Structure formats: structure tokens, C-alpha cells
XYZ file of C-alpha atoms in Angstrom:
783
model
C -16.650 57.062 7.447
C -17.533 58.666 4.047
C -18.151 55.483 2.054
C -20.599 54.275 4.863
C -22.397 57.671 4.758
C -22.883 57.403 0.928
C -24.208 53.876 1.324
C -26.756 55.015 3.892
C -27.803 57.996 1.682
C -28.028 55.725 -1.334
C -30.654 53.511 0.461
C -33.046 56.652 0.727
C -32.390 57.463 -2.912
C -33.249 53.858 -3.937
C -36.529 54.044 -2.070
C -37.551 57.245 -3.925
C -36.442 55.981 -7.353
C -38.350 52.758 -7.001
C -41.644 54.115 -5.892
C -43.550 51.244 -7.308
C -41.863 48.574 -5.214
C -43.786 46.765 -2.464
C -42.869 44.821 0.590
C -43.703 41.092 0.822
C -43.297 39.754 4.430
C -44.474 37.098 6.854
C -43.466 34.230 8.919
C -42.787 30.703 7.743
C -43.332 27.780 10.220
C -43.629 24.002 10.472
C -47.161 22.791 9.966
C -47.109 20.048 12.532
C -45.368 21.939 15.419
C -45.620 25.654 14.575
C -41.912 25.972 14.944
C -40.121 28.856 13.114
C -38.367 27.515 10.090
C -34.975 29.262 10.217
C -33.426 29.809 6.792
C -36.454 28.916 4.748
C -36.651 30.748 1.390
C -39.207 32.621 -0.496
C -38.376 33.132 -4.245
C -39.975 34.923 -7.135
C -38.814 33.188 -10.201
C -39.933 35.838 -12.692
C -37.303 38.223 -11.423
C -34.933 35.788 -9.607
C -35.393 37.556 -6.408
C -35.833 36.035 -2.946
C -35.135 36.186 0.713
C -34.566 33.866 3.636
C -36.149 33.766 7.180
C -34.309 34.889 10.156
C -33.879 33.319 13.575
C -37.518 33.914 14.277
C -38.911 32.606 11.089
C -39.546 36.045 9.605
C -38.772 37.221 6.161
C -39.253 40.472 4.197
C -38.242 41.300 0.602
C -39.053 44.371 -1.649
C -40.072 43.635 -5.214
C -41.589 45.581 -8.096
C -45.263 45.695 -8.716
C -46.425 42.879 -10.916
C -47.682 39.206 -11.328
C -45.580 36.625 -9.499
C -45.403 32.966 -8.772
C -43.958 32.630 -5.379
C -42.198 29.570 -4.106
C -41.836 28.915 -0.350
C -39.286 26.162 0.566
C -37.133 24.593 3.168
C -34.874 21.532 3.078
C -36.827 18.513 4.015
C -40.248 20.236 3.339
C -42.836 20.351 0.693
C -42.482 23.344 -1.498
C -45.626 25.657 -1.748
C -46.230 27.812 -4.943
C -48.572 30.722 -4.724
C -49.568 33.057 -7.474
C -50.050 36.742 -6.361
C -50.687 40.269 -7.907
C -48.600 42.537 -6.031
C -49.947 46.062 -5.936
C -49.586 46.924 -2.280
C -47.516 45.950 0.794
C -48.434 42.347 1.406
C -48.140 39.959 4.291
C -48.136 36.227 3.720
C -47.485 33.808 6.548
C -47.792 30.136 5.913
C -46.787 26.785 7.308
C -44.669 24.121 5.447
C -45.365 20.342 5.728
C -42.514 18.009 6.163
C -41.587 15.768 3.275
C -40.738 12.163 3.382
C -38.826 12.500 -0.034
C -36.221 15.265 -0.871
C -37.370 16.622 -4.224
C -35.475 18.634 -6.721
C -37.745 21.559 -6.018
C -36.938 21.585 -2.267
C -33.231 21.636 -2.906
C -33.115 24.172 -5.676
C -34.632 26.884 -3.681
C -33.110 26.044 -0.220
C -29.583 25.486 -1.154
C -28.996 27.764 -4.190
C -29.513 30.838 -1.983
C -27.010 29.815 0.793
C -24.216 28.461 -1.344
C -24.277 30.591 -4.445
C -26.411 33.673 -4.233
C -25.494 34.768 -0.639
C -22.857 37.343 -0.216
C -21.718 35.615 2.832
C -18.916 32.906 2.702
C -17.316 30.646 5.205
C -20.880 30.091 6.597
C -22.598 26.581 7.183
C -26.156 25.936 8.320
C -26.598 22.398 9.851
C -30.244 21.138 10.322
C -30.788 19.139 13.432
C -32.404 16.382 11.422
C -29.059 15.848 9.573
C -27.060 16.066 12.767
C -29.040 13.346 14.406
C -28.209 10.863 11.586
C -24.515 10.985 12.136
C -22.899 8.340 14.389
C -22.694 9.702 18.032
C -19.993 9.232 20.690
C -21.452 6.880 23.303
C -24.958 7.538 21.852
C -24.992 11.122 22.799
C -25.937 13.320 19.788
C -23.403 16.313 19.926
C -23.671 19.591 17.999
C -19.887 20.508 18.716
C -18.612 17.112 17.450
C -20.538 17.566 14.332
C -19.044 20.874 13.363
C -15.596 19.440 13.952
C -16.298 17.436 10.688
C -16.412 20.697 8.687
C -13.455 21.977 6.758
C -11.568 24.662 8.836
C -12.698 23.236 12.157
C -10.503 21.076 14.143
C -11.221 19.059 17.357
C -9.512 19.467 20.622
C -8.453 15.869 20.719
C -9.725 12.323 21.185
C -13.375 12.497 22.210
C -13.205 16.255 22.966
C -16.050 18.592 22.024
C -13.780 21.687 21.966
C -12.970 22.973 18.549
C -10.553 25.359 16.913
C -11.520 27.501 13.771
C -8.831 28.565 11.329
C -5.987 28.531 13.836
C -7.907 30.236 16.650
C -7.993 29.179 20.121
C -11.112 27.709 22.035
C -11.752 31.167 23.583
C -11.986 32.865 20.117
C -15.260 31.121 19.260
C -18.388 33.117 20.149
C -20.834 30.388 21.333
C -24.482 31.715 21.488
C -27.509 29.898 22.826
C -30.720 32.049 21.973
C -28.296 34.995 21.968
C -26.793 34.260 25.292
C -23.091 33.582 25.455
C -21.984 30.079 26.651
C -18.397 30.383 28.148
C -17.754 26.701 28.799
C -19.638 24.467 26.335
C -18.334 21.206 27.574
C -19.297 18.444 29.870
C -17.042 15.722 31.381
C -13.863 17.729 30.850
C -14.656 18.197 27.238
C -15.957 14.840 26.094
C -19.651 15.957 25.708
C -21.105 19.323 24.794
C -23.838 21.127 26.903
C -26.309 21.195 24.073
C -29.228 18.869 24.288
C -30.041 18.020 20.711
C -33.733 17.517 21.546
C -34.124 21.247 22.544
C -32.165 22.572 19.462
C -33.921 23.968 16.403
C -30.994 25.288 14.216
C -27.164 25.443 14.308
C -25.201 28.109 12.230
C -21.437 28.259 11.966
C -19.595 31.256 10.709
C -15.855 30.603 10.205
C -14.860 34.020 8.828
C -15.935 37.278 7.332
C -18.560 37.551 10.104
C -21.168 40.436 9.556
C -20.941 43.502 11.717
C -23.859 42.413 13.991
C -21.527 39.816 15.599
C -18.355 40.651 17.513
C -16.290 40.005 20.660
C -14.305 37.039 19.221
C -11.649 36.641 16.560
C -12.414 33.131 14.940
C -16.043 32.156 14.592
C -19.577 32.454 15.541
C -21.659 29.288 16.538
C -25.232 30.513 16.777
C -27.522 27.939 18.286
C -31.398 28.558 18.383
C -33.453 26.580 20.834
C -36.940 25.212 19.637
C -40.006 27.294 20.630
C -42.153 24.350 21.709
C -45.078 22.908 19.574
C -47.803 25.428 19.598
C -50.553 22.991 18.181
C -50.381 19.848 20.366
C -48.712 18.343 23.337
C -45.564 16.218 22.547
C -43.256 14.003 24.672
C -40.098 12.769 23.280
C -36.798 11.412 24.684
C -34.136 8.836 24.582
C -32.586 6.132 26.822
C -28.861 5.513 26.266
C -25.938 3.734 27.868
C -24.800 6.682 29.978
C -27.574 9.232 29.898
C -31.324 9.701 29.335
C -33.188 12.828 28.164
C -36.853 13.896 28.115
C -38.477 16.696 26.423
C -42.147 17.990 27.106
C -43.625 20.691 24.801
C -47.086 21.974 23.754
C -49.360 24.850 23.448
C -50.284 27.221 26.312
C -52.824 29.003 23.958
C -53.167 27.227 20.604
C -51.393 28.904 17.834
C -50.309 31.866 20.018
C -48.175 30.641 22.972
C -46.220 27.491 23.736
C -43.738 26.014 26.024
C -40.716 23.544 26.021
C -38.983 21.788 28.825
C -36.020 19.617 28.176
C -33.776 17.701 30.598
C -30.819 15.332 30.291
C -28.724 13.495 33.065
C -26.025 10.851 33.120
C -26.592 8.084 35.468
C -23.374 6.100 35.787
C -23.098 7.213 39.390
C -26.599 5.822 40.074
C -25.871 2.463 38.390
C -22.512 2.042 39.915
C -23.553 2.925 43.529
C -25.360 -0.463 44.490
C -22.265 -2.305 43.393
C -19.934 -0.364 45.638
C -19.835 -2.101 49.023
C -20.541 0.092 52.143
C -17.119 -0.966 53.489
C -15.289 0.415 50.480
C -13.326 3.436 51.250
C -14.484 5.096 48.083
C -18.233 4.818 48.786
C -19.845 8.193 47.837
C -17.458 8.890 44.968
C -18.945 9.623 41.534
C -19.571 11.795 38.638
C -22.642 13.079 36.868
C -23.835 15.998 34.720
C -27.230 17.418 33.859
C -28.983 19.993 31.704
C -32.120 21.717 31.776
C -33.623 23.865 28.993
C -36.892 25.771 29.047
C -38.622 28.216 26.870
C -41.838 30.010 26.763
C -43.102 32.222 23.903
C -46.179 34.393 23.424
C -47.722 36.156 20.367
C -48.919 39.455 21.876
C -50.256 40.501 18.474
C -49.491 39.965 14.665
C -46.621 42.291 15.055
C -45.321 41.408 18.536
C -43.705 38.365 19.896
C -42.140 37.573 23.305
C -39.645 34.863 24.045
C -38.175 33.725 27.422
C -35.605 30.939 27.258
C -33.320 29.600 30.018
C -30.548 27.007 30.394
C -28.967 25.534 33.542
C -26.371 22.756 33.596
C -23.946 21.514 35.985
C -21.160 18.861 36.294
C -20.518 17.409 39.731
C -17.557 15.363 40.581
C -17.180 13.835 43.996
C -14.160 11.894 45.470
C -14.538 10.319 48.944
C -11.884 8.311 50.751
C -13.142 7.259 53.989
C -9.769 5.753 55.152
C -8.149 9.082 54.961
C -11.219 11.087 55.912
C -10.619 13.033 52.723
C -13.437 14.287 50.502
C -13.266 16.455 47.307
C -16.376 18.022 45.384
C -15.981 19.893 42.214
C -19.142 21.335 40.597
C -19.019 23.730 37.612
C -21.530 24.938 34.922
C -23.374 27.548 33.018
C -26.689 29.241 33.536
C -28.359 31.567 30.933
C -31.435 33.426 30.384
C -32.759 35.470 27.400
C -35.724 37.603 27.252
C -36.510 38.804 23.731
C -39.149 41.049 22.048
C -39.829 40.998 18.302
C -41.668 43.849 16.764
C -42.576 44.363 13.152
C -43.074 48.141 12.444
C -44.097 47.355 8.840
C -43.065 45.102 5.893
C -39.816 47.002 5.762
C -38.603 47.439 9.516
C -38.134 44.647 11.953
C -36.776 44.938 15.540
C -35.626 42.656 18.146
C -34.675 43.726 21.688
C -32.906 41.359 24.109
C -32.052 41.282 27.746
C -29.615 38.419 28.434
C -28.068 37.031 31.692
C -25.058 34.668 31.450
C -23.101 32.986 34.503
C -20.369 30.483 34.470
C -19.063 29.233 37.658
C -16.357 26.758 38.796
C -15.906 25.527 42.464
C -13.424 23.308 44.147
C -13.905 22.089 47.781
C -11.742 19.800 49.819
C -12.200 18.475 53.458
C -10.007 16.432 55.696
C -10.761 16.085 59.349
C -10.689 19.741 60.623
C -9.340 21.314 57.461
C -11.312 22.890 54.718
C -10.338 24.463 51.373
C -12.427 26.136 48.830
C -11.623 27.646 45.463
C -13.968 29.633 43.143
C -13.684 31.167 39.727
C -16.117 32.406 37.141
C -17.638 35.137 35.020
C -21.150 36.795 35.039
C -22.611 38.987 32.333
C -25.524 41.339 32.153
C -26.355 42.089 28.447
C -28.816 44.483 26.600
C -29.057 44.423 22.800
C -31.213 46.137 20.253
C -31.160 45.112 16.558
C -32.957 46.513 13.512
C -33.419 45.070 9.983
C -34.638 47.623 7.460
C -35.381 47.010 3.800
C -35.551 50.613 2.294
C -35.529 49.513 -1.375
C -35.483 46.732 -4.067
C -31.677 46.176 -3.735
C -30.818 46.918 -0.191
C -31.059 45.277 3.350
C -29.717 47.379 6.205
C -29.087 46.151 9.687
C -28.027 48.229 12.737
C -27.979 47.974 16.444
C -26.093 48.335 19.689
C -25.278 46.211 22.602
C -23.964 46.776 26.236
C -22.471 44.174 28.597
C -21.559 44.524 32.210
C -18.833 41.867 33.047
C -17.891 40.647 36.440
C -14.863 38.368 36.549
C -13.923 36.087 39.573
C -10.401 34.839 39.237
C -9.215 32.125 41.544
C -10.461 33.108 45.012
C -9.330 30.880 47.794
C -10.676 30.308 51.303
C -9.568 27.994 54.127
C -10.491 26.977 57.607
C -9.042 24.779 60.372
C -11.635 23.962 62.860
C -13.531 27.216 63.545
C -10.564 29.338 62.557
C -10.653 30.872 59.081
C -7.266 31.390 57.381
C -6.807 34.597 55.416
C -5.164 33.514 52.160
C -5.424 36.900 50.571
C -8.000 39.498 49.194
C -10.231 38.322 46.469
C -9.437 40.531 43.428
C -12.397 40.931 41.236
C -12.441 42.342 37.899
C -15.374 44.546 36.435
C -15.799 45.882 33.022
C -18.084 47.844 30.556
C -18.361 46.569 27.108
C -20.052 48.616 24.400
C -20.703 48.056 20.684
C -22.744 49.571 17.876
C -22.883 48.369 14.254
C -24.315 49.199 10.809
C -24.419 46.570 7.911
C -25.767 46.875 4.518
C -26.196 44.213 1.884
C -26.503 45.771 -1.571
C -27.283 44.215 -4.924
C -25.231 46.496 -7.138
C -25.909 44.428 -10.228
C -27.726 41.063 -10.973
C -24.180 39.587 -10.617
C -22.447 41.479 -8.097
C -23.590 41.730 -4.471
C -21.714 43.287 -1.556
C -22.151 43.080 2.239
C -20.422 46.041 3.982
C -20.394 46.871 7.633
C -18.813 48.782 10.392
C -18.584 47.820 14.261
C -17.575 50.398 16.675
C -16.575 48.856 20.117
C -15.188 50.138 23.371
C -14.194 48.200 26.540
C -13.502 49.694 29.855
C -12.013 48.073 32.916
C -13.423 49.960 36.149
C -12.937 49.462 39.957
C -12.980 48.392 42.595
C -9.755 46.767 41.750
C -6.278 46.239 43.412
C -3.373 46.309 40.995
C -0.202 44.521 42.469
C 3.001 46.074 41.194
C 5.981 43.731 40.598
C 9.805 44.281 40.316
C 11.982 42.584 37.947
C 12.246 39.460 40.019
C 8.362 39.148 40.192
C 8.147 40.268 43.751
C 5.180 42.501 44.809
C 6.756 45.877 45.772
C 3.503 48.049 45.809
C -0.166 48.123 44.968
C -2.632 50.558 43.621
C -6.277 50.652 44.901
C -9.144 51.737 42.473
C -12.497 52.909 43.873
C -15.830 51.500 42.799
C -16.598 52.510 39.138
C -13.258 54.305 38.835
C -11.916 54.172 35.270
C -8.732 52.091 34.894
C -8.233 51.785 31.208
C -10.454 52.245 28.187
C -9.933 50.533 24.643
C -12.102 52.094 21.802
C -11.807 50.454 18.265
C -13.329 50.390 14.866
C -13.972 47.002 13.129
C -14.575 47.108 9.332
C -16.386 44.178 7.593
C -16.698 43.424 3.915
C -17.824 40.540 1.790
C -18.836 40.076 -1.793
C -20.361 37.782 -4.329
C -19.852 37.786 -8.118
C -22.026 35.441 -9.950
C -20.264 33.771 -12.860
C -23.428 31.838 -14.151
C -26.533 30.461 -12.699
C -24.612 27.696 -11.064
C -21.443 29.153 -9.831
C -19.994 32.317 -8.119
C -16.818 33.928 -6.620
C -16.880 35.194 -3.101
C -14.341 37.340 -1.021
C -14.354 38.765 2.442
C -12.203 40.670 4.818
C -12.810 41.291 8.553
C -11.112 42.975 11.476
C -12.058 41.864 15.111
C -11.259 42.867 18.443
C -11.614 40.379 21.490
C -11.563 41.938 24.973
C -11.869 38.906 27.266
C -9.410 36.017 27.210
C -9.230 32.411 28.332
C -5.994 31.601 30.272
C -5.302 27.905 29.862
C -2.637 25.356 29.673
C -4.669 22.583 28.004
C -5.438 21.929 24.446
C -9.162 21.943 25.149
C -11.548 23.806 27.456
C -11.285 22.769 31.075
C -13.382 23.978 34.068
C -10.163 25.208 35.758
C -9.431 27.686 32.884
C -9.687 31.317 33.768
C -11.601 34.005 31.914
C -9.771 37.402 32.275
C -10.550 40.945 30.900
C -8.386 43.284 28.962
C -6.658 45.339 31.548
C -3.765 47.860 31.656
C -1.387 44.934 31.136
C -3.470 42.763 28.837
C -4.215 44.446 25.595
C -7.258 43.400 23.415
C -6.614 40.590 20.992
C -6.853 41.734 17.312
C -7.258 39.765 14.034
C -7.245 40.611 10.417
C -8.588 37.951 8.112
C -9.034 37.723 4.391
C -10.551 34.930 2.326
C -11.480 34.236 -1.277
C -13.484 31.217 -2.668
C -15.225 29.638 -5.556
C -18.622 28.119 -5.032
C -20.594 25.886 -7.377
C -23.828 23.670 -7.367
C -24.089 20.708 -9.775
C -26.730 18.249 -10.937
C -29.939 20.338 -10.228
C -28.324 21.601 -6.937
C -28.211 18.204 -5.304
C -24.381 18.686 -5.091
C -22.485 21.642 -3.502
C -18.955 22.361 -4.021
C -16.593 25.054 -2.538
C -12.982 25.870 -2.361
C -11.744 28.738 0.071
C -8.341 30.213 0.804
C -7.884 32.270 3.942
C -5.082 34.159 5.690
C -5.314 35.407 9.296
C -3.099 37.398 11.449
C -3.689 37.339 15.221
C -2.137 40.044 17.534
C -1.848 40.187 21.359
C -2.254 36.543 21.834
C -1.759 35.444 25.488
C -0.153 32.367 27.134
C 1.086 31.586 30.620
C 4.750 32.430 31.200
C 7.024 29.429 31.283
C 7.304 28.206 34.958
C 3.763 29.521 35.889
C 0.345 27.756 36.063
C -3.239 28.472 36.898
C -3.320 29.065 40.628
C -0.213 31.024 40.871
C -2.046 34.185 40.766
C -3.728 33.795 44.328
C -2.897 37.014 46.108
C -1.938 38.382 42.869
C -3.340 39.605 39.567
C -3.754 36.743 37.021
C -2.307 38.980 34.304
C 1.063 39.293 35.936
C 1.663 35.542 34.997
C 0.911 36.200 31.271
C 3.135 36.746 28.206
C 2.031 38.120 24.945
C 2.754 37.480 21.329
C 1.490 37.169 17.683
C -0.204 34.325 15.742
C -0.507 33.558 12.049
C -2.808 31.025 10.200
C -3.468 30.333 6.519
C -4.829 27.479 4.615
C -7.090 25.944 1.920
C -10.547 24.443 2.540
C -12.390 22.044 0.163
C -16.036 21.109 0.770
C -18.350 18.853 -1.180
C -21.796 18.076 -0.027
C -24.696 15.978 -1.409
C -28.061 16.935 -0.298
C -30.487 15.058 -2.484
C -31.533 11.504 -2.663
C -31.274 8.424 -0.425
C -27.432 8.963 -0.130
C -26.434 12.243 1.566
C -23.297 13.492 3.312
C -20.163 15.401 2.683
C -16.375 15.588 2.247
C -14.258 18.117 3.919
C -10.491 18.799 3.549
C -8.362 21.340 5.146
C -4.672 22.082 4.351
C -3.258 24.544 6.850
C -0.568 25.927 9.094
C -0.786 27.807 12.236
C 2.290 29.431 14.186
C 2.915 31.567 17.059
C 5.825 33.891 17.939
C 6.201 35.051 21.631
C 9.360 36.965 22.582
C 9.223 35.337 26.081
C 8.583 31.699 24.881
C 10.936 29.409 22.892
C 13.560 32.219 22.941
C 11.505 34.132 20.638
C 11.655 31.565 17.795
C 8.459 30.963 15.985
C 6.821 27.642 16.871
C 3.802 25.552 15.752
C 0.507 26.316 17.687
C -0.507 23.303 19.814
C -3.733 22.955 17.506
C -1.735 23.288 14.339
C -2.511 20.367 11.839
C -1.330 20.333 8.338
C -3.950 17.753 7.059
C -7.459 17.451 8.332
C -9.924 15.290 6.413
C -13.328 14.186 7.072
C -16.064 12.123 5.434
C -19.613 11.595 6.441
C -22.302 9.641 4.597
C -25.912 8.612 5.381
C -28.056 6.284 3.365
C -31.786 5.740 3.673
C -32.629 2.134 2.756
C -36.306 2.796 3.408
C -38.457 4.337 6.009
C -37.419 1.806 8.662
C -33.613 1.517 8.172
C -30.941 4.099 7.933
C -27.155 3.729 8.145
C -24.414 6.265 8.604
C -20.610 6.291 8.487
C -17.824 8.665 9.570
C -14.127 8.598 8.662
C -11.739 11.113 10.065
C -7.930 11.747 9.494
C -5.806 14.429 10.983
C -2.132 15.216 11.383
C -0.933 14.544 14.870
C -0.890 17.241 17.525
C 2.233 19.028 18.190
C 3.772 18.782 21.632
C 6.886 19.389 23.577
C 8.944 16.497 24.696
C 12.343 16.054 26.457
C 15.326 15.530 24.163
C 17.501 14.399 27.009
C 16.893 12.884 30.519
C 19.587 12.930 33.233
C 20.057 11.307 36.638
C 21.324 14.020 39.004
C 21.403 13.755 42.858
C 18.960 10.773 42.890
C 16.390 12.472 40.576
C 15.854 12.450 36.945
C 16.098 15.942 35.156
C 14.487 16.521 31.819
C 16.040 18.635 28.995
C 13.258 19.832 26.803
C 13.495 20.469 23.125
C 11.995 23.479 21.163
C 8.383 24.295 21.871
C 5.895 21.959 20.076
C 8.720 20.497 18.033
C 7.402 16.929 18.215
C 4.433 15.556 16.287
C 2.290 12.710 17.600
C 1.145 10.001 15.358
C -1.663 10.981 12.830
C -5.169 10.514 14.211
C -7.704 8.468 12.343
C -10.921 6.818 13.262
C -14.009 5.379 11.581
C -17.567 5.391 13.073
C -20.936 3.595 11.971
C -24.413 3.610 13.073
C -27.646 2.010 12.068
C -31.061 3.207 12.871
C -34.142 1.162 12.983
C -37.540 2.835 13.083
C -40.348 0.367 13.446
C -43.819 1.174 12.063
C -45.735 3.794 14.127
C -48.015 2.246 16.790
C -50.999 4.173 17.549
C -49.415 7.596 18.428
C -46.043 6.329 19.454
C -43.025 6.843 17.182
C -39.798 4.911 18.103
C -36.415 4.188 17.005
C -33.387 2.148 17.993
C -29.748 3.427 17.300
C -26.747 1.382 17.330
C -23.542 3.287 17.111
C -19.980 1.965 17.089
C -17.149 4.508 17.713
C -13.717 3.706 16.343
C -15.069 0.619 14.600
C -11.562 -0.729 13.582
C -10.205 -0.241 17.125
C -7.346 1.946 16.121
C -5.290 3.172 19.257
C -5.059 6.951 18.669
C -2.501 8.721 20.714
C -3.992 10.920 23.674
C -0.706 11.825 25.625
C 2.872 10.628 25.891
C 4.796 9.928 29.076
C 8.068 8.521 30.009
C 8.577 5.409 31.981
C 11.968 4.498 33.690
C 13.024 0.800 34.033
C 16.216 -0.801 35.226
C 18.980 0.153 37.689
C 21.421 2.905 37.448
C 24.167 1.188 39.465
C 23.990 -1.920 37.293
C 24.006 0.275 34.124
C 20.537 -0.925 33.044
C 18.538 2.184 33.485
C 16.361 3.009 30.548
C 13.838 5.682 29.835
C 11.146 4.840 27.312
C 8.354 7.075 25.831
C 5.066 5.410 25.965
C 1.743 6.411 24.444
C -1.603 6.378 26.102
C -4.659 5.907 24.105
C -8.183 6.754 25.496
C -10.886 5.044 23.541
C -10.852 1.591 21.880
C -13.892 0.358 19.944
C -16.858 1.601 21.782
C -20.466 0.238 20.805
C -23.504 1.998 22.235
C -27.209 1.532 21.832
C -30.022 4.222 22.305
C -33.766 4.009 22.353
C -35.582 7.010 21.140
C -39.404 7.704 21.569
C -41.930 10.334 20.571
C -45.689 10.530 21.346
């Protein structure tokens, strides 16, 4: 702890030493809508000092007394220059106007800070304007599919919105929507994400070396900020596609002080198909749809106080109805979140944010046939309180500290059944409850003009509490006893310390070297058999059996900007160890834990991942885009799986390449293209099939010892935006997914042909491909 104490004391020393330093602070917003511009920069060229706005559009920087020309800029907006004579603490808040042409000035200020000057590495910001130009699957703009195109990020499979970062699993990504955790970010079993692009303001991905204010996951942070709503005028925008439509309404409640936003999206395949299904059809009443609803209100209490309330509610509903058999199944699942946040500016040096957050994810399965009913439920509910401070004590220091508490309530697979009026007792529902605490401190320190470090410490503690019933097993897996824990009785506690460190050394004005090291603990786990995130997956806490996951990751990289900062280049090397990884034991599956503890079906092991990531991005001009390439290997070792022999992880891919490009011909026409290539997924297949006692018996090879064929695909899109008519803006987007109609492998199955007695019996492996060429058209409007 001594190094951290010295760093804290040094901030007081710096404050006294530079007594003639003054704070410059304020908010930077969009001139048309009043939306906060997240990541906008303020730069004093005379001393090469600057700052970026936070998630609320607020900035603060300490600079010496003097005469300066300040430059306020944001990607895609006109730069404002303002001369000031700084001789006292000063507040400057202003609004930037969107630019139709990306000038050198915009890119120089906005991009240089992020790619070269920042001490953070493995961090990517994606403006929504850029995401919306990329070809979309079935016309639905998808945040998660876009980040899959970045180096170090891999998709969960064909069409899937699930993602894996540097060898980590889908549960090792911290996905935040206005600070609320989203536990299942997918619709349609993973083919679409839950994030409606029309309601999103900013997307930030941290792949490694996460600062101390983030925690609870091993691999990455995906921090998504919703729009606040237009505070100047009422606006309506939306889109009509082949499978879904969306509508967003926003506007001022009090002009310039308070605004609202309501955004909804729904698929309508079930509605369109229903008239074509005959009433006599046994499947009348079957269908599937999903919907999302985002809402947000904000209010400026004073110049120093702002209040935000944001909510999200989304559901998938799958219904199967067979009238002939009298059989009906309904499967709804989805997320609900709410975030209440209060910002307070004490002065130009101290900023505070207080958050109260609610998160709920629920999955339900219901089946009926004549007099029989079966219901299954699982889920997780969180109650979260956070307090975060940002303090700028001196010219070269930015200190962040805060604390967080989460109360978890886990519902593993609970089953109830009924025959007629008689209820069947399947077993007691075994809930899990836990306390989750964290406190952190983080300091960014400009040691010299070339060397900047970011050092932090995160203290965490996780405690499982009662009521809880622990089932005791013998060597054969049979229940021989149980232990009852009373309400709030402590079962097990895991306290830990997580050090974080990153640094930047500037080689010259155009290039720098960065390095980072981070240790992370993860106390909640996703039990799954799939390669993506499914609604049937179970979230379980750390218990007396399940130890917290733990990772150690180090990375080093070279970063460079070229041609007046219109090109970015980076190469990163990383190495990551993952401990206490969980898998279902061989021969078990979700659902086996009914009347038992889910963790009795788990086995535990280690993971290792290392790789190289290349990234080239062009941000200036009519042609923009990027190329990302990852060379990596991810392996796992479990004593109880594969005879203890190390095997490739199911999401291990040696090569992963992505290319995106957008070209703006003029104000009316824009074209985009995507190409992706990835090594095939690793799977386990039979190495022999035998006919024994009238049945085929499979002999399986080593775990994940077979590679499917490589995955590759090209997508294109063309957007036409006709001239604005009165106050109505519109556009037509034509996207073609898998433009050259390549049949990518989705899964492999075995088909048996011939006759055993005639000696013609053959077993052949066959590949199933999911999506051929898929065109889609979407009409977008705004007024």
C-alpha cells in the first residue's frame, strides 16, 4: 500500500507547489440537440495540455496562469477556437455544430488524444454515426456485431451477437447500459443485440488494462451510454425494415434544462405471418417476436447539479401451439434495468456522480397439455448503489475514487408442475443471495512531458449469505445430507485486492509506446454448454464450492498517427492467465440441478490466452474504415475433462481478420463494405461409430480436437438520402449479407444411410449452413 500512499500525498504537494494553476471546466454539447458530446476534447496548444469530456459531457483541466488559444473539438463537428486570459478558476461551456466535412483540425484534436496521448491502451470509442454506416444483418443496426469487427474481439458464430474478448467467455464481459449491468444482451437466441441504435449516444470498449473504477469481469468492459433526449426541440425519428420497425420521440420538457427520450422497437414476423396461417392449421397461434423500450428523463437542477433517470425493458416471446396434440409452449425472457444518477460539481477540481441502479434478468418456460402444466424459471436480480469522484488536485494529476455495493438474488432453475388441480412438489427452490462490495482509487500522473502513468487499486469482497440449503454428495453423486443456513447467515466470504497499471511513453509527436497490467476477480459465473449466450444459461454466484474467477493480463503496444492524424496504427501483444474457470462436468447438463445445487454439477480448471493484434484506421476524408487482424491461441486445462490434457477453447481461433470501408460519394449516396475471415471453430466429433444391440454408439475423440472450415463472408450496403423536404429527412438503405453466398459451417451432424444386414450401412458427416445471401431494405426517417 505504500506506493499508493505516496502517490496520494504527492497530489497535495503538487497542489501547493503550483499555486498559480487554475481550473478550466465546463460542459460540451451538440448545438442542435443539446446532447452531451462524450470524448470531446479541449486543447491548449501553447503548453500541449488538454482534457476529454466524461460520460456526461463534462471536462476539467488544471493549467498554469497565462494567455491561451483553446481548441474545442469532436469528431464530425466544427472546431471552436477561443482565446482566454486565465487568471482565475474559469468555467466555459459551449455547443459544437455538426460538420458536413471532416477537416484536419477536427481529427488532429479528437483522435490524437485517444490513440497517442492517453495512458490507456486496448480502448476503442465507436461513434454511433460510424456504426450506422456499416452493413447491417437483416437491416438491424447492431452495436455488438460492430465491435466483433475489432481486433481481439471474436463473434460467437454465424449471425450471433455474442462476443469473446482475448480468450474470455461471454460471461467475462461487463456490459453496461447507463451504468446498469445487462446480463443477456441478445435477442432471437443471439442473432440480434438488445441495444436499439436510435437510443444510443456512445459506445466504448475496453479490452484489457481496465482502470480501477471498473471491475467484476475478467475480459472486457462495454460501456454504452443512452442519449439524453433533445433539449431544444421535439424530434421524431425511426425506421421500417423487413423484420422490425423502430420509433424514437424526444424533446425538451423545459428548454435547455430538461428533456426526455422514448424509443421502441419490435419485430413483426408473427403479425405478418398470422393472416397466412389457416384457422384449421394445428400450428395456429405459434410465433416469435421481441421488443425493446428505452426511456430517459434528465433535469438540470442548477449549474452544478444534474439528475438522470433512464430505463430499459425488453422481452423475447416464443410460442409454440399444436392444436392436434393439445400441446402449448410459451418461453418469454428478457432484461429490465433502471438507473437514477445525480451529478454534482463541487468546483472546477471536484466532480461527483451518485447512482442507484436496478437490474433484472428473467427466463421462463411454460408447457401445457390437457390437464398437465409445467413451469421453469431462472434469473438474477441486482440492487446496486455507486459513488464516484473525480478530483484534479494539480497540473499533472487526475485522481478518481469511489465505492460500490450490489445485493444479488440468484434464481437457479426452479420447477413447478400441476396435474388438474393437484400441484406436484418437484423440490424446494434453492435461491442464492450475496453481498458484493468494491472500493477503488485511481490516479493518472503526467510524470514528464513524455511519460504518463495510470495506477490504481481496487479492493473487493463477495459474501454468499442465507437463506440457503447446501446438498451434500457422496463419491457417487448421491445426496447424503444437507445444511440449512438462516436468513443473512454468512456462508463464505472472498476478500481480494486488484492492482491496475498502465503507462504511455511518447517517442515523438506522432507515436508512443504503451503497456498495461491488470488483475481482475469475477464473483458471478455463467454456466453454459453453448458457444454463445442463450436464455437457458444459468448465472450462479461464487459459493463454498465455486471459487471466484481470477485473471492476470499484461499487454504492450506501439501506437502511431500518420498523415495529419487521418490514419491511426497500433500493434498490441497480450498474455492472459485465467484461473478457477467453470464448465459442466462431462455427462451433466443444465436442468440436472433441479432439487440440487447447480454448483454440484461443475468442474474447475485454468485458461491461457495470448496473441497479437493489428489495427489500422482511417478517419479523414470521403473514404473511412479500418482493418483489424488478430493472431491468437486460447487453451484450457481441466483435471476432470479430456483426461486432464490441455485442449483448445471452443472460441479459440488462430486467425481473425476484418475489413470495413465506407465511401461518401456525395451528400446523397454512401456505400459500405465488410469482409471477415476467421479460423473455424473447434468442436468435438466422433472418431468412430459402432452398431451395438440395434443402436449406434459414438466413440468421441479428444475435446475440441476438430476444426470446422474457415469462416468468411462479405457484406455490402448502399444508402441513399434524398434532399430534405420541408422538415423531413429520410434515407433508404439496401444491405446484402453474405454477398457472394458462401455456405459457412454452423454445425455438423451425422447421417446414416444404407442397411446393416446388406453391408451397405454408411455414416456421413454433413454440414449445416445457416444464412445464404440475404438482402434487406430499410427506410429511415427523421422530422
